Every structure is written in C-alpha cells, then in structure tokens.
Coordinates of C-alpha atoms in Angstrom, one line a residue:
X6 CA 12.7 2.7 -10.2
X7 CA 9.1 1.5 -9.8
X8 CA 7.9 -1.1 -8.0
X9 CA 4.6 -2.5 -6.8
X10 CA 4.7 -4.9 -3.5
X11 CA 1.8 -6.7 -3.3
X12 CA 0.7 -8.3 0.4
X13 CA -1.8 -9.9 1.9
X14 CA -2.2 -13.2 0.7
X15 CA -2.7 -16.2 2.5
X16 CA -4.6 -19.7 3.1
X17 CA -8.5 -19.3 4.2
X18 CA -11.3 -21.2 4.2
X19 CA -14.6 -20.9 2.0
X20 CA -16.5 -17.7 2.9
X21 CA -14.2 -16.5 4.3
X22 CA -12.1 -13.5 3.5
X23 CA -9.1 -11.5 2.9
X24 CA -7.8 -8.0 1.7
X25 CA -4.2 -7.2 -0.5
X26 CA -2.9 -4.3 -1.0
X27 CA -0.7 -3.0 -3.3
X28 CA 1.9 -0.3 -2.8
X29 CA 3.5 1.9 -5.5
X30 CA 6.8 3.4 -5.0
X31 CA 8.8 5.1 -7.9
X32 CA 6.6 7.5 -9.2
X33 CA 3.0 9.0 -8.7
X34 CA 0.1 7.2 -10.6
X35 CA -2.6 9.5 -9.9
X36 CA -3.4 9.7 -13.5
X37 CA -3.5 6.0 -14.1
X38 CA -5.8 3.4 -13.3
X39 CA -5.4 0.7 -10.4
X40 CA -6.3 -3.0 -10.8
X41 CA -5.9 -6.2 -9.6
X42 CA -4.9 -9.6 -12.0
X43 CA -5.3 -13.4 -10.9
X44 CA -3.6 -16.2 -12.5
X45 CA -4.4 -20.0 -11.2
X46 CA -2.5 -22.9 -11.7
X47 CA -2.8 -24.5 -15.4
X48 CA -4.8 -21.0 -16.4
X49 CA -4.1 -17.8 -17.8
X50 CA -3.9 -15.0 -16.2
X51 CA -6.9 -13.1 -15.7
X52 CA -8.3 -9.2 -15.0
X53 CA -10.4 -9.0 -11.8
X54 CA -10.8 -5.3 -11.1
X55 CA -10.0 -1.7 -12.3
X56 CA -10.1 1.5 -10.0
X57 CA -10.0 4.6 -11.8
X58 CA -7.3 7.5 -11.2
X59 CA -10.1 9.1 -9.2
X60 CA -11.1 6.3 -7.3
X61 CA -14.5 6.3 -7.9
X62 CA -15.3 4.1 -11.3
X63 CA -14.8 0.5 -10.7
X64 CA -15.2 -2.6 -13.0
X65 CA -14.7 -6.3 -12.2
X66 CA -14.9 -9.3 -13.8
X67 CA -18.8 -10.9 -13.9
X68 CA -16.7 -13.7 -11.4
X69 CA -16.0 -11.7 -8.3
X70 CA -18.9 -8.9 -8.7
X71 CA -20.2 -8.6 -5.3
X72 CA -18.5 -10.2 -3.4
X73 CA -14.8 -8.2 -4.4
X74 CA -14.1 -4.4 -3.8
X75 CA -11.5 -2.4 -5.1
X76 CA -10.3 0.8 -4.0
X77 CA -7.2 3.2 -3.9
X78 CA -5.5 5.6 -1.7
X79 CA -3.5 7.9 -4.1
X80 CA -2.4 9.9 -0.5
X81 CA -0.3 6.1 -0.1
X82 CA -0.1 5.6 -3.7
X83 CA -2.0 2.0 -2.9
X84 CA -4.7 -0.1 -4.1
X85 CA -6.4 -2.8 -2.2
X86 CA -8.9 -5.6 -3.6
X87 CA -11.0 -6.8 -0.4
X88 CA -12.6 -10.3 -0.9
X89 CA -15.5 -11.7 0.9
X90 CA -17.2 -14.3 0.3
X91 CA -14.2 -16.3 -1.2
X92 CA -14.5 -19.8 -2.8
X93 CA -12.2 -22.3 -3.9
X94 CA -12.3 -21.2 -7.9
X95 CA -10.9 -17.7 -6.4
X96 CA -7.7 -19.6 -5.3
X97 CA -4.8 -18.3 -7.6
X98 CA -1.4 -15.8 -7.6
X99 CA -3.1 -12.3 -7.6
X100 CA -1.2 -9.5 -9.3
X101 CA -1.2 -5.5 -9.0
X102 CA -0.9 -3.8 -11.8
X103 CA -1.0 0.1 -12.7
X104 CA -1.6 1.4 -16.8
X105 CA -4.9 2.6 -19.0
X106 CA -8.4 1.4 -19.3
X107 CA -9.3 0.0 -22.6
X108 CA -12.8 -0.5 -21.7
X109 CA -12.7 -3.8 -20.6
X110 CA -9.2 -4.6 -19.4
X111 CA -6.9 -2.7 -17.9
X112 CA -3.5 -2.0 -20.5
X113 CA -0.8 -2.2 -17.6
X114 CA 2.5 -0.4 -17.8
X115 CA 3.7 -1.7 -14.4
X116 CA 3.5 -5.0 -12.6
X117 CA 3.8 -6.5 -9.0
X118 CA 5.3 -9.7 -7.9
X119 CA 2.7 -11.3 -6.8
X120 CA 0.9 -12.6 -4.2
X121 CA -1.0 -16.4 -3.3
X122 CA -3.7 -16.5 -2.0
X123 CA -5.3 -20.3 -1.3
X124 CA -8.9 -20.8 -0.6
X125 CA -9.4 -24.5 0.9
X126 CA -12.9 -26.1 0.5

C-alpha cells in the first residue's frame, strides 16, 4: 500500500520560514518525479514545485521561485519543499504528490494528506 505522510506545517509569521517533508512508503519512486501542490481556501489547487527522479532538475511555479527549494532523498524515499521568505498569499494546505513531468505540471499517480501551513501578516 502506498502512502505519502506529509509534515511540517504550521503557523509563522511573514518572512519567516518553514520546511515539509514528505515520506513515501509502499514502493520505491526513484524513477518518478517528486513535487509539492498547494491549495488555499476558496482556490484551486495549485503546482508549486517538481524534483526530478535524479534530484537534480527543479521547476516551480513563477510564485515561490526563490524564495522555495525542493529537494529529495531517494536513500529515505522523501521530498522536502523548504520556504523562506514566506508571505501571507503562501498560506494554504500543501500536498506531496509522486507521478510524471508533463513539462509544466507534474501528472501525479499518488497523493499525500496534507498538510496546513498558515502564514499570519
């Protein structure tokens, strides 16, 4: 059975920051790509950031560049999406997700839970 457990939400301030991770259990996903998903309250949900199986090509949305990094550990089976710089537009329920690269979005076979993280102003 696989399962992704996001963790490492929470409640910070602006400019501040935090880092989820994601871990994969189930099966090994060393051929897929890594990314993380946001969805905010009254939105749909959104891409923010592909690793590749590699873990060396990354792509994020124009929103976060800079100030968001992906990255993966395939040794843990984990991906982690570390946030600086956060603002109040970056509040939202951030997802893990695990499929193919399109080009632009990540196609995911495999979904976490879910985590919130809350940025107050």
């Amino acid at each position: 059975q696989v399962q992704l457990v996001e963790s490492g939400g929470g409640l910070v301030q602006a400019g501040g920051s935090l880092r989820l991770s994601c871990a994969a259990s189930g099966r090994t996903f060393r051929s897929l790509s890594m990314g993380w998903f946001r969805q905010a309250p009254g939105k749909e949900r959104e891409f923010v950031a592909r690793v590749n199986s590699g873990g060396v090509s990354t792509y994020y949305t124009d929103s976060v560049k800079v100030r968001f990094t992906i990255s993966r550990d395939n040794a843990k089976n984990t991906v982690y999406l570390q946030m600086n710089s956060l603002k109040p537009e970056d509040t939202a329920v951030y997802y893990c997700a695990v499929g193919s690269w399109d080009g632009r979005s990540l196609r995911a076979d495999y979904w976490g839970k879910g985590t919130l993280v809350t940025v107050s102003s």
